[in-house]
Coordinates of C-alpha atoms and ligand atoms in Angstrom, one line a residue:
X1 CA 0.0 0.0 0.0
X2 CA 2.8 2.2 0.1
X3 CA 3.9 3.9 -3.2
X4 CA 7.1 3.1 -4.8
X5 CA 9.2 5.9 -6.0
X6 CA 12.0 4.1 -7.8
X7 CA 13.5 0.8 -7.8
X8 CA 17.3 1.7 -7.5
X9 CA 20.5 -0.2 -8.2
X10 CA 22.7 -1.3 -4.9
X11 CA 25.5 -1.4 -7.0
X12 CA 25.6 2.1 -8.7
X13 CA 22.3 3.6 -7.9
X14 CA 20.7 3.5 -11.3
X15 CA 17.1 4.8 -11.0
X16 CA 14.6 2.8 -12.7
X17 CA 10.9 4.3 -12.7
X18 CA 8.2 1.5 -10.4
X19 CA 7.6 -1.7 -12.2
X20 CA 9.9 -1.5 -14.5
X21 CA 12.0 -4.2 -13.8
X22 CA 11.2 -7.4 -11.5
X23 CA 14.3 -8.5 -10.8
X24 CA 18.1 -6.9 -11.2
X25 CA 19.9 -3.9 -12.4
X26 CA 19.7 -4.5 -16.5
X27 CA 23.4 -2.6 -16.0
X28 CA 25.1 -4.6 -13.3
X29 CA 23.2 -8.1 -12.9
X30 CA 23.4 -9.8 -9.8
X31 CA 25.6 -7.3 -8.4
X32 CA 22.7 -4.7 -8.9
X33 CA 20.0 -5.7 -6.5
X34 CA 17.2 -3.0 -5.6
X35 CA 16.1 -1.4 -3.4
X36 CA 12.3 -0.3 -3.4
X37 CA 12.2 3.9 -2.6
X38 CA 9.1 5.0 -1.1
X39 CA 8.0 8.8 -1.3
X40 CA 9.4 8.8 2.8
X41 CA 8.1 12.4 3.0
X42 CA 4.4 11.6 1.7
X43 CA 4.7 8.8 4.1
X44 CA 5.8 10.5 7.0
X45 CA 3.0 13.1 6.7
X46 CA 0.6 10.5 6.5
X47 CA 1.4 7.6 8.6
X48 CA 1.5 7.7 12.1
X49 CA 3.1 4.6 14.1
X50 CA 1.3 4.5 17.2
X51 CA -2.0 4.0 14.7
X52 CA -0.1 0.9 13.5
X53 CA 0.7 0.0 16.9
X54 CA -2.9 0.2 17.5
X55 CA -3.4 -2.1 15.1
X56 CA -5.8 -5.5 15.8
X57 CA -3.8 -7.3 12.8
X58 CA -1.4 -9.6 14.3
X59 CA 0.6 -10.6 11.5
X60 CA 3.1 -8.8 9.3
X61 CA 0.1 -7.5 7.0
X62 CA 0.0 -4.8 10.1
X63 CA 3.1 -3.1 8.4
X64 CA 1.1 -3.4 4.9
X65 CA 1.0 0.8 4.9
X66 CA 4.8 0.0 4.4
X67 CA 5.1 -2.6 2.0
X68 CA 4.8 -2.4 -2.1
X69 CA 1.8 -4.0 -2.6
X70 CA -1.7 -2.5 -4.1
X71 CA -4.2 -1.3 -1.6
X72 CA -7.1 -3.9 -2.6
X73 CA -4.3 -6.7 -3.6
X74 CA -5.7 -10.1 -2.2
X75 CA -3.3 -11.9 0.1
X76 CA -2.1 -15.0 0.8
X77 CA -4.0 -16.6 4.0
X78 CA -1.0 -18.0 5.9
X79 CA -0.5 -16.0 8.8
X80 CA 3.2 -14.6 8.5
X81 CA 4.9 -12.7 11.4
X82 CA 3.7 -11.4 14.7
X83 CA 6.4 -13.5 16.2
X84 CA 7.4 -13.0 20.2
X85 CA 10.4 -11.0 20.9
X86 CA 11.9 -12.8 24.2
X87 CA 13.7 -10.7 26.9
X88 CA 15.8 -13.1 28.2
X89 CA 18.1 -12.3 31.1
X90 CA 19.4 -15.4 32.0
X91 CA 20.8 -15.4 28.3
X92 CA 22.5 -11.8 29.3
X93 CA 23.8 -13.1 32.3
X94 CA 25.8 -16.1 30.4
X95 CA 27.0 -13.9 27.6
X96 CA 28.2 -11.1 30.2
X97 CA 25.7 -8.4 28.5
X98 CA 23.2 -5.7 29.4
X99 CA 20.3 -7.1 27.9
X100 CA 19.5 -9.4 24.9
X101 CA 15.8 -10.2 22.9
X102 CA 16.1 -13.1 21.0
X103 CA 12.9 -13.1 18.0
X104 CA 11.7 -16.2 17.8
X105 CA 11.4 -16.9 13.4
X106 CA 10.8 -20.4 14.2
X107 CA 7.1 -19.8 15.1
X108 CA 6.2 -18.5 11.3
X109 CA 3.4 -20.8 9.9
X110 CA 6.2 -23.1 7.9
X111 CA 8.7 -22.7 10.7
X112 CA 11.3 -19.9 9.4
X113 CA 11.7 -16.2 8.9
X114 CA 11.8 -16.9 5.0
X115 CA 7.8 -17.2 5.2
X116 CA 7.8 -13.2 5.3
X117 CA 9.3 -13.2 1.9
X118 CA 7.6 -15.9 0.4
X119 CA 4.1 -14.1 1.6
X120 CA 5.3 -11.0 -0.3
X121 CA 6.6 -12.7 -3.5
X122 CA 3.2 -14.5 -3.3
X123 CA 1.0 -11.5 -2.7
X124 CA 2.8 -9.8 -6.0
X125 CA 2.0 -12.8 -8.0
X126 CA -1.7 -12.6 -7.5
X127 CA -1.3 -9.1 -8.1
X128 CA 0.3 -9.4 -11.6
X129 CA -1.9 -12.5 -11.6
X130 CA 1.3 -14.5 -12.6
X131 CA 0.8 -18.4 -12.1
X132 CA 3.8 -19.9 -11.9
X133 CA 6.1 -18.9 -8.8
X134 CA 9.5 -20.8 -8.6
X135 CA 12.5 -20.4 -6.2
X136 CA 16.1 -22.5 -5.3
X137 CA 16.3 -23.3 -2.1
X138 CA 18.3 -24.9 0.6
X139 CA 15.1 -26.0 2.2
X140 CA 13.4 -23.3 4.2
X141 CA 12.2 -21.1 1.0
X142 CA 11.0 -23.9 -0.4
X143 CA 8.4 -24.8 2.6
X144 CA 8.4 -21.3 2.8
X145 CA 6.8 -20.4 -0.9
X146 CA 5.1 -24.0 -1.0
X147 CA 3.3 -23.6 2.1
X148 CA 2.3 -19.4 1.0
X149 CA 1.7 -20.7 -2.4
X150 CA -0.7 -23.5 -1.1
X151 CA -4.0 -22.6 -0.2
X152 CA -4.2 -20.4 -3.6
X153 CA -5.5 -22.3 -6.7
X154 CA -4.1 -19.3 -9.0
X155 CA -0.6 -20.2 -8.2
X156 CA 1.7 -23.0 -8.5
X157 CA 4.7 -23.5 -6.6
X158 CA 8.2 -25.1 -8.1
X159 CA 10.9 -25.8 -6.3
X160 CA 14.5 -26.5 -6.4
X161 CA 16.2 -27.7 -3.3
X162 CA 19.7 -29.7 -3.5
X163 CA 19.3 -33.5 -3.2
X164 CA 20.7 -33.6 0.2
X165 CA 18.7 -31.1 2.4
X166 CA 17.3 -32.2 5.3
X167 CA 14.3 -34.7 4.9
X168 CA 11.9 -32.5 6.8
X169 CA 12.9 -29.8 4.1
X170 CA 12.6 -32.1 1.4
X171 CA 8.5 -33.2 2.7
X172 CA 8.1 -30.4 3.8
X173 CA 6.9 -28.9 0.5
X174 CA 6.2 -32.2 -0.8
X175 CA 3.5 -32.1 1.4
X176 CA 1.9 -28.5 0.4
X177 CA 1.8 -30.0 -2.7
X178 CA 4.4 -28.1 -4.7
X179 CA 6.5 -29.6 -7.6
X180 CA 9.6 -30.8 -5.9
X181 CA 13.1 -31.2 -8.1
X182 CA 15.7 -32.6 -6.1
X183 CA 18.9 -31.6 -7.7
X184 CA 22.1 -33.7 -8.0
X185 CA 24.9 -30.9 -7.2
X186 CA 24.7 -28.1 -4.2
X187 CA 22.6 -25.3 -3.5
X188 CA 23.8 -23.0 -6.2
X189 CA 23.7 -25.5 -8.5
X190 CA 19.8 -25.7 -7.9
X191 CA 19.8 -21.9 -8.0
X192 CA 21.4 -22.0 -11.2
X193 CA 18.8 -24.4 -13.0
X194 CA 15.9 -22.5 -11.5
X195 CA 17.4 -18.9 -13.0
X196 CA 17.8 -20.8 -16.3
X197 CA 14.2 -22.2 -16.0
X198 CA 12.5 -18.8 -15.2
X199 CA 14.2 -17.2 -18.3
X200 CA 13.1 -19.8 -20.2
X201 CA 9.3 -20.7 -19.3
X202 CA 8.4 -16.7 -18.1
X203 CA 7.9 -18.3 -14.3
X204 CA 8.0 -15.4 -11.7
X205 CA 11.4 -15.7 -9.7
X206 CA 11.4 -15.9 -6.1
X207 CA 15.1 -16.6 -5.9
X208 CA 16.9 -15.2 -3.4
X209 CA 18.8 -11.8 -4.2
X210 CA 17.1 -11.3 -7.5
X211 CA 13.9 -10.5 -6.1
X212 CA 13.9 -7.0 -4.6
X213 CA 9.9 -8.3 -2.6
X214 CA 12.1 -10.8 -0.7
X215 CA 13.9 -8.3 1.0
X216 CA 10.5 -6.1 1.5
X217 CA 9.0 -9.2 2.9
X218 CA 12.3 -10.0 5.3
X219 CA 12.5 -6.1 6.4
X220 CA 9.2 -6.8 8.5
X221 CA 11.3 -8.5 10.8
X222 CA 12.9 -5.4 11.9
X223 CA 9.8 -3.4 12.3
X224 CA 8.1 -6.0 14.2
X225 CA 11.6 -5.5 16.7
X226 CA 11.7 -2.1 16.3
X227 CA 7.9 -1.9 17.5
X228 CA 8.2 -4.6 20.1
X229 CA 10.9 -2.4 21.7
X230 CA 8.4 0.8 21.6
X231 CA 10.0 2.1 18.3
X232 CA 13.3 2.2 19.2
X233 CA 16.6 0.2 17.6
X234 CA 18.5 -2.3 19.7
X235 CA 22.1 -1.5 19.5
X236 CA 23.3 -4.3 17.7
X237 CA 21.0 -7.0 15.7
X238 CA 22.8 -10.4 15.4
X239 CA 21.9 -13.1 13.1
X240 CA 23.1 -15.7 10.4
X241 CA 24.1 -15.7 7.2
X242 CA 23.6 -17.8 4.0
X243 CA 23.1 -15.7 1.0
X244 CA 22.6 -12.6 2.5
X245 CA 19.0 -11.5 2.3
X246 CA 17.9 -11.9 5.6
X247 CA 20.3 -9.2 6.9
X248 CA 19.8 -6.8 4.0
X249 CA 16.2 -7.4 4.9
X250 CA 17.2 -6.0 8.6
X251 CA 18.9 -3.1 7.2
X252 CA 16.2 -2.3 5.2
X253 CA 13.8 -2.4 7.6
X254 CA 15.5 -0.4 10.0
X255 CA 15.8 1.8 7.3
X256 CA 13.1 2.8 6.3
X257 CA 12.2 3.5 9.9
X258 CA 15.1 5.9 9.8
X259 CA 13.5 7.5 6.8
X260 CA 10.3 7.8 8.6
X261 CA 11.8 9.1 11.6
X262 CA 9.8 6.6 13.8
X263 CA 14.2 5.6 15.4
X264 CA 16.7 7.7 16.0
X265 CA 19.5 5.2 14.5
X266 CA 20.3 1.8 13.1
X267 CA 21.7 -0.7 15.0
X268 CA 24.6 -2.3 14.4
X269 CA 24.0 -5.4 12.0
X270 CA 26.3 -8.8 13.1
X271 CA 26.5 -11.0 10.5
X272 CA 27.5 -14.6 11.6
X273 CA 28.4 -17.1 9.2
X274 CA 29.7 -20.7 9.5
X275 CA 33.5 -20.8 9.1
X276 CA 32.8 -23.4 6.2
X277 CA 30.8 -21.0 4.1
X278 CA 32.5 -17.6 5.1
X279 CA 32.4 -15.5 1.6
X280 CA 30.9 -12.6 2.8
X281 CA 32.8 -12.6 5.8
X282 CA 36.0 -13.1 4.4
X283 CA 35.4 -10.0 2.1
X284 CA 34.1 -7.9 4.9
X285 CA 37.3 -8.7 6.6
X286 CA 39.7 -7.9 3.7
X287 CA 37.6 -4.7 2.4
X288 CA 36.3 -6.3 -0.6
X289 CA 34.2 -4.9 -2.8
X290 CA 30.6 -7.4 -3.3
X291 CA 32.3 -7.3 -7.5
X292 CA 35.4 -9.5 -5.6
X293 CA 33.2 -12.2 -4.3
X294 CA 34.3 -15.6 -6.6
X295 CA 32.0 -18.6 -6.0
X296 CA 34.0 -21.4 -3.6
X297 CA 33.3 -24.8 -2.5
X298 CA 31.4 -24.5 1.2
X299 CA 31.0 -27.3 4.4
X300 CA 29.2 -26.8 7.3
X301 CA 26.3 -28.4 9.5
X302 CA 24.4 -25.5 9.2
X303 CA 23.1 -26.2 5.5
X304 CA 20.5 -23.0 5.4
X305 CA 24.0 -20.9 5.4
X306 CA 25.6 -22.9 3.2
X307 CA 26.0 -20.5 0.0
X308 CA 28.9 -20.7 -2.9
X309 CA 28.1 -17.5 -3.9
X310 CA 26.0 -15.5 -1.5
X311 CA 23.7 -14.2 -3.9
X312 CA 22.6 -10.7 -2.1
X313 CA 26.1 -10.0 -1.6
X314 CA 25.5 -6.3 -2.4
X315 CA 23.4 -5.5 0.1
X316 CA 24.6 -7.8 2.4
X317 CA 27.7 -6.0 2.6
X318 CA 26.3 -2.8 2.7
X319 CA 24.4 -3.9 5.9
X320 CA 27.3 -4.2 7.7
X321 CA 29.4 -1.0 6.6
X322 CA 26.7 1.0 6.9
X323 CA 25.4 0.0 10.3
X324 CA 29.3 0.0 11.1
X325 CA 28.7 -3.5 12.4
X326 CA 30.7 -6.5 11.9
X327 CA 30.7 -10.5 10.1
X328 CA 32.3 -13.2 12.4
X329 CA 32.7 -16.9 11.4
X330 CA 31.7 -20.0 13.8
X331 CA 33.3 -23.0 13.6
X332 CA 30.0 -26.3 13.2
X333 CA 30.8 -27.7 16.6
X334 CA 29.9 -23.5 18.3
X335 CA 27.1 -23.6 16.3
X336 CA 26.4 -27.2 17.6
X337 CA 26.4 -26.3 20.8
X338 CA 24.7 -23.2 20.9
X339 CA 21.5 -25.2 20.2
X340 CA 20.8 -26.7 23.6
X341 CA 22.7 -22.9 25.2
X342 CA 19.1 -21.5 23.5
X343 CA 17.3 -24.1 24.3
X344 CA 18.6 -24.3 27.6
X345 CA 18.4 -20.2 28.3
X346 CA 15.5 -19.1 26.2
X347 CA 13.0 -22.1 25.8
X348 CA 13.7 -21.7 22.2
X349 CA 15.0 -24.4 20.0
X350 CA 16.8 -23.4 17.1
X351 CA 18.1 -25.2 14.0
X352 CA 21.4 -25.1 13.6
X353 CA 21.7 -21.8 11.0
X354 CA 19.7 -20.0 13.8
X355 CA 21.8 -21.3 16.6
X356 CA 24.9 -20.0 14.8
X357 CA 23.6 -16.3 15.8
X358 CA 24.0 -17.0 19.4
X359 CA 28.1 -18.5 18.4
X360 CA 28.3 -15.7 17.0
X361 CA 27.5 -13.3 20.0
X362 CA 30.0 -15.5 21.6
X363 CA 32.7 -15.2 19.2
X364 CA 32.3 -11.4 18.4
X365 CA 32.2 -10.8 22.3
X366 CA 35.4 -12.8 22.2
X367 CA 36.8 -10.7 19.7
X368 CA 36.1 -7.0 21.1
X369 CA 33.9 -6.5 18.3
X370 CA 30.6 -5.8 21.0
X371 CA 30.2 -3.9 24.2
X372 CA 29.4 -5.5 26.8
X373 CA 26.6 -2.7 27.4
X374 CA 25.1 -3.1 24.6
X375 CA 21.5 -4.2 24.1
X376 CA 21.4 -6.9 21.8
X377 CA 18.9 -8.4 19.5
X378 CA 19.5 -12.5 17.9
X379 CA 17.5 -13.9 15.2
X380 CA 16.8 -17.0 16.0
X381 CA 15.7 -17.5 12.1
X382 CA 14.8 -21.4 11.6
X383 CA 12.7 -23.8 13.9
X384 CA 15.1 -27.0 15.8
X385 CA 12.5 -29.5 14.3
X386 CA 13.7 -28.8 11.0
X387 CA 17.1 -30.7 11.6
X388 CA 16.6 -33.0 14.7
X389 CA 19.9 -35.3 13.2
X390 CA 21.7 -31.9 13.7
X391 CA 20.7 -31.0 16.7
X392 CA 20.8 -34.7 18.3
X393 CA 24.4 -34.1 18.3
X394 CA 23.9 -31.6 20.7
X395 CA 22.5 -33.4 23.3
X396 CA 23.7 -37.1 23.6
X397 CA 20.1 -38.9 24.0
X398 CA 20.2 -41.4 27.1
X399 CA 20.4 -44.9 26.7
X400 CA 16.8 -46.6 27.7
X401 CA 15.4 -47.3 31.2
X402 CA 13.8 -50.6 32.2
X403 CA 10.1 -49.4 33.5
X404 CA 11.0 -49.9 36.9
X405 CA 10.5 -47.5 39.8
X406 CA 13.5 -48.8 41.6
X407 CA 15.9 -48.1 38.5
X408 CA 14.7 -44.6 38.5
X409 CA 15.3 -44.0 41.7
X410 CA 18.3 -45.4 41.9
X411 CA 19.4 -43.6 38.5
X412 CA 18.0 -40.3 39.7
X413 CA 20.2 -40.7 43.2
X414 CA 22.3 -37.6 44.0
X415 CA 20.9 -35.7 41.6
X416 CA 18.1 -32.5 43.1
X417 CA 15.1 -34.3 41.7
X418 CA 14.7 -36.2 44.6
Ligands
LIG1 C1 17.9 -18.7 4.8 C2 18.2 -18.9 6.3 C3 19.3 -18.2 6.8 C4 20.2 -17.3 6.0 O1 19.6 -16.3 5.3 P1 20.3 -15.6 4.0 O2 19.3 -14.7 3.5 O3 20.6 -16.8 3.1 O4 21.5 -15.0 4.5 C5 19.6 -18.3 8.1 N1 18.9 -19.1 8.9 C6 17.8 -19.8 8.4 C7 17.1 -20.7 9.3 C8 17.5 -19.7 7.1 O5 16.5 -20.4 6.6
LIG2 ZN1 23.0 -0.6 -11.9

């Protein structure tokens, strides 16, 4: 319902008039994601965030007024955000910090934060009444768009997802009924094939990067936190990293808040990525330019960051610099580990690409790259029953108990049970 003003280029700022283009920068490709541009001033006189606060709507359609979608635009019936935002001060206590939220993405209808973008992509199809909606995935956008896509007889869903995901990612969209190709080769090999299939049969493109709604959809994240905390920015936001398009969704959210004038400032954005799929932060580190960024074999438990090639490497760059925050790298056994710490602390179980946030509060805490006053935020992104194999690791099931009183007893003795 909001107006766009111009789509604009990332990588050199090229204007391009609303609905012009649906994906990338004609100029600069994949380096040249966009940005939607609102008219912030028309906004600002108009819109008034305590009336959204107000608001009955408990999902992310409350922040509609800020999204590019067409007043009378029918939308997909999944409800999508309105997740809890923890305080949690026994997490604080452990880390040594002020205060920390964690946002609990896990509790989206399909179980991860990629359902905001997927409702958005969605929502623009039936708007452009375009029937065919396909995306790559390393298995949460694919439940994601499958289960968005579901309920809507206009739309069909096709999806791309590596042959070794996770089997709950794998059924997942199986069972919302979407066309499923498992693909022999990695992640960006699937993202490949589905680019290449798009261009070639007109199907709408929800892949990751290219699609400038995805990040729309993800920046709702950061209003829901910025309103939980009565419109105001934590100091630093923490979460993982894959691709990159969750965090640019952050930044833009937060941004356009900024705009708005509804904060006073961003927050810092920490980008944590497994040490086996560590592009982004590798450049970040060496002041590399998103152009620099050469596609690499990757390794890590923590498949939902595992990206050759993070594809929104423009903007996930610009996250960080601009929000003078920081990337870290976790090694698989932190992240490992830091499932049953949030399980533990929070109540809040956590695959392992959500998990990794929390390593990486560690690690940059470890580093000097956070103050230890700061008020921090961690995206917890993905739900633990996604990847149980994973998280078994974590926590070394017992072996089995006769049923027998006297063997619990005896088996419980010394410990504060009794
Ligand atoms: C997709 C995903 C990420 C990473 O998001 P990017 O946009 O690829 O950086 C992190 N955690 C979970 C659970 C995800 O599904
Ligand atoms: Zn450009």
């Amino acid at each position: 319902m909001a107006a766009i003003q111009a789509l604009r280029c990332v990588h050199a700022g090229c204007s391009y008039p609303p609905n012009e283009l649906d994906y990338t920068c004609p100029r600069h490709g994949e380096l040249g994601t966009l940005d939607i541009l609102y008219h912030y001033a028309a906004l600002r006189a108009r819109l008034d965030r305590d009336a959204i606060s107000a608001d009955k709507i408990a999902n992310h359609w409350r922040y509609l007024p800020l999204l590019p979608l067409e007043a009378d635009c029918q939308l997909p019936p999944l409800s999508v955000g309105g997740t809890p935002l923890y305080a949690v001060p026994r997490l604080a206590e452990h880390l040594g910090l002020r205060r920390v939220w964690v946002k609990d993405e896990g509790l989206n209808p399909t179980g991860s934060l990629k359902d905001r973008a997927s409702s958005l992509v969605v929502a623009r199809a039936l708007q452009e009444g375009l029937g065919v909606v396909a995306t790559a995935s390393t298995g949460n956008a694919a439940a994601a768009l499958a289960g968005l896509g579901a309920a809507l007889e206009q739309i069909d869903i096709v999806i791309f997802v590596p042959a070794s995901a996770p089997p709950a990612k794998i059924v997942q969209p199986l069972a919302y009924g979407a066309q499923v190709f498992l693909v022999d080769g990695s992640y960006d090999d699937a993202y490949e094939l589905c680019t290449s299939a798009c261009a070639e049969f007109g199907w709408y493109s929800r892949n990751t990067g290219v699609n400038p709604f995805t990040t729309e959809g993800k920046k709702t994240a950061a209003l829901e936190i910025a309103e939980q905390l009565g419109w105001r920015a934590p100091d630093v936001v923490a979460v993982s990293v894959g691709d990159g398009s969750i965090i640019s969704g952050l930044y833009k959210g937060f941004w356009d808040l900024l705009q708005l004038g509804w904060i006073d400032k961003l927050p810092r954005l920490l980008g944590v990525q497994a040490a086996g799929s560590a592009a982004l932060a590798d450049a970040w580190r060496a002041g590399m330019t998103a152009a620099d960024i050469k596609r690499r074999a990757v390794n890590t438990i923590a498949d939902s960051i595992a990206a050759e090639l993070p594809r929104d490497r423009s903007k996930a760059l610009r996250a960080v610099r601009e929000t003078q925050g920081a990337y870290v790298t976790v090694s698989d056994a932190q992240i490992v580990e830091a499932i049953p710490l949030l399980g533990r602390l929070c109540g809040v179980f956590a695959e392992p690409a959500a998990a990794a946030a929390l390593a990486g509060v560690e690690c940059a805490l470890n580093e000097g790259l956070l103050d230890r006053d700061a008020e921090i935020c961690l995206v917890s992104t993905g739900n633990g029953l996604k990847d149980i194999a994973s998280a078994r690791a974590s926590v070394a099931p017992p072996a089995p108990i006769p049923a027998d009183l006297a063997v619990l007893r005896a088996r419980l003795e010394g410990s504060d049970m009794l």
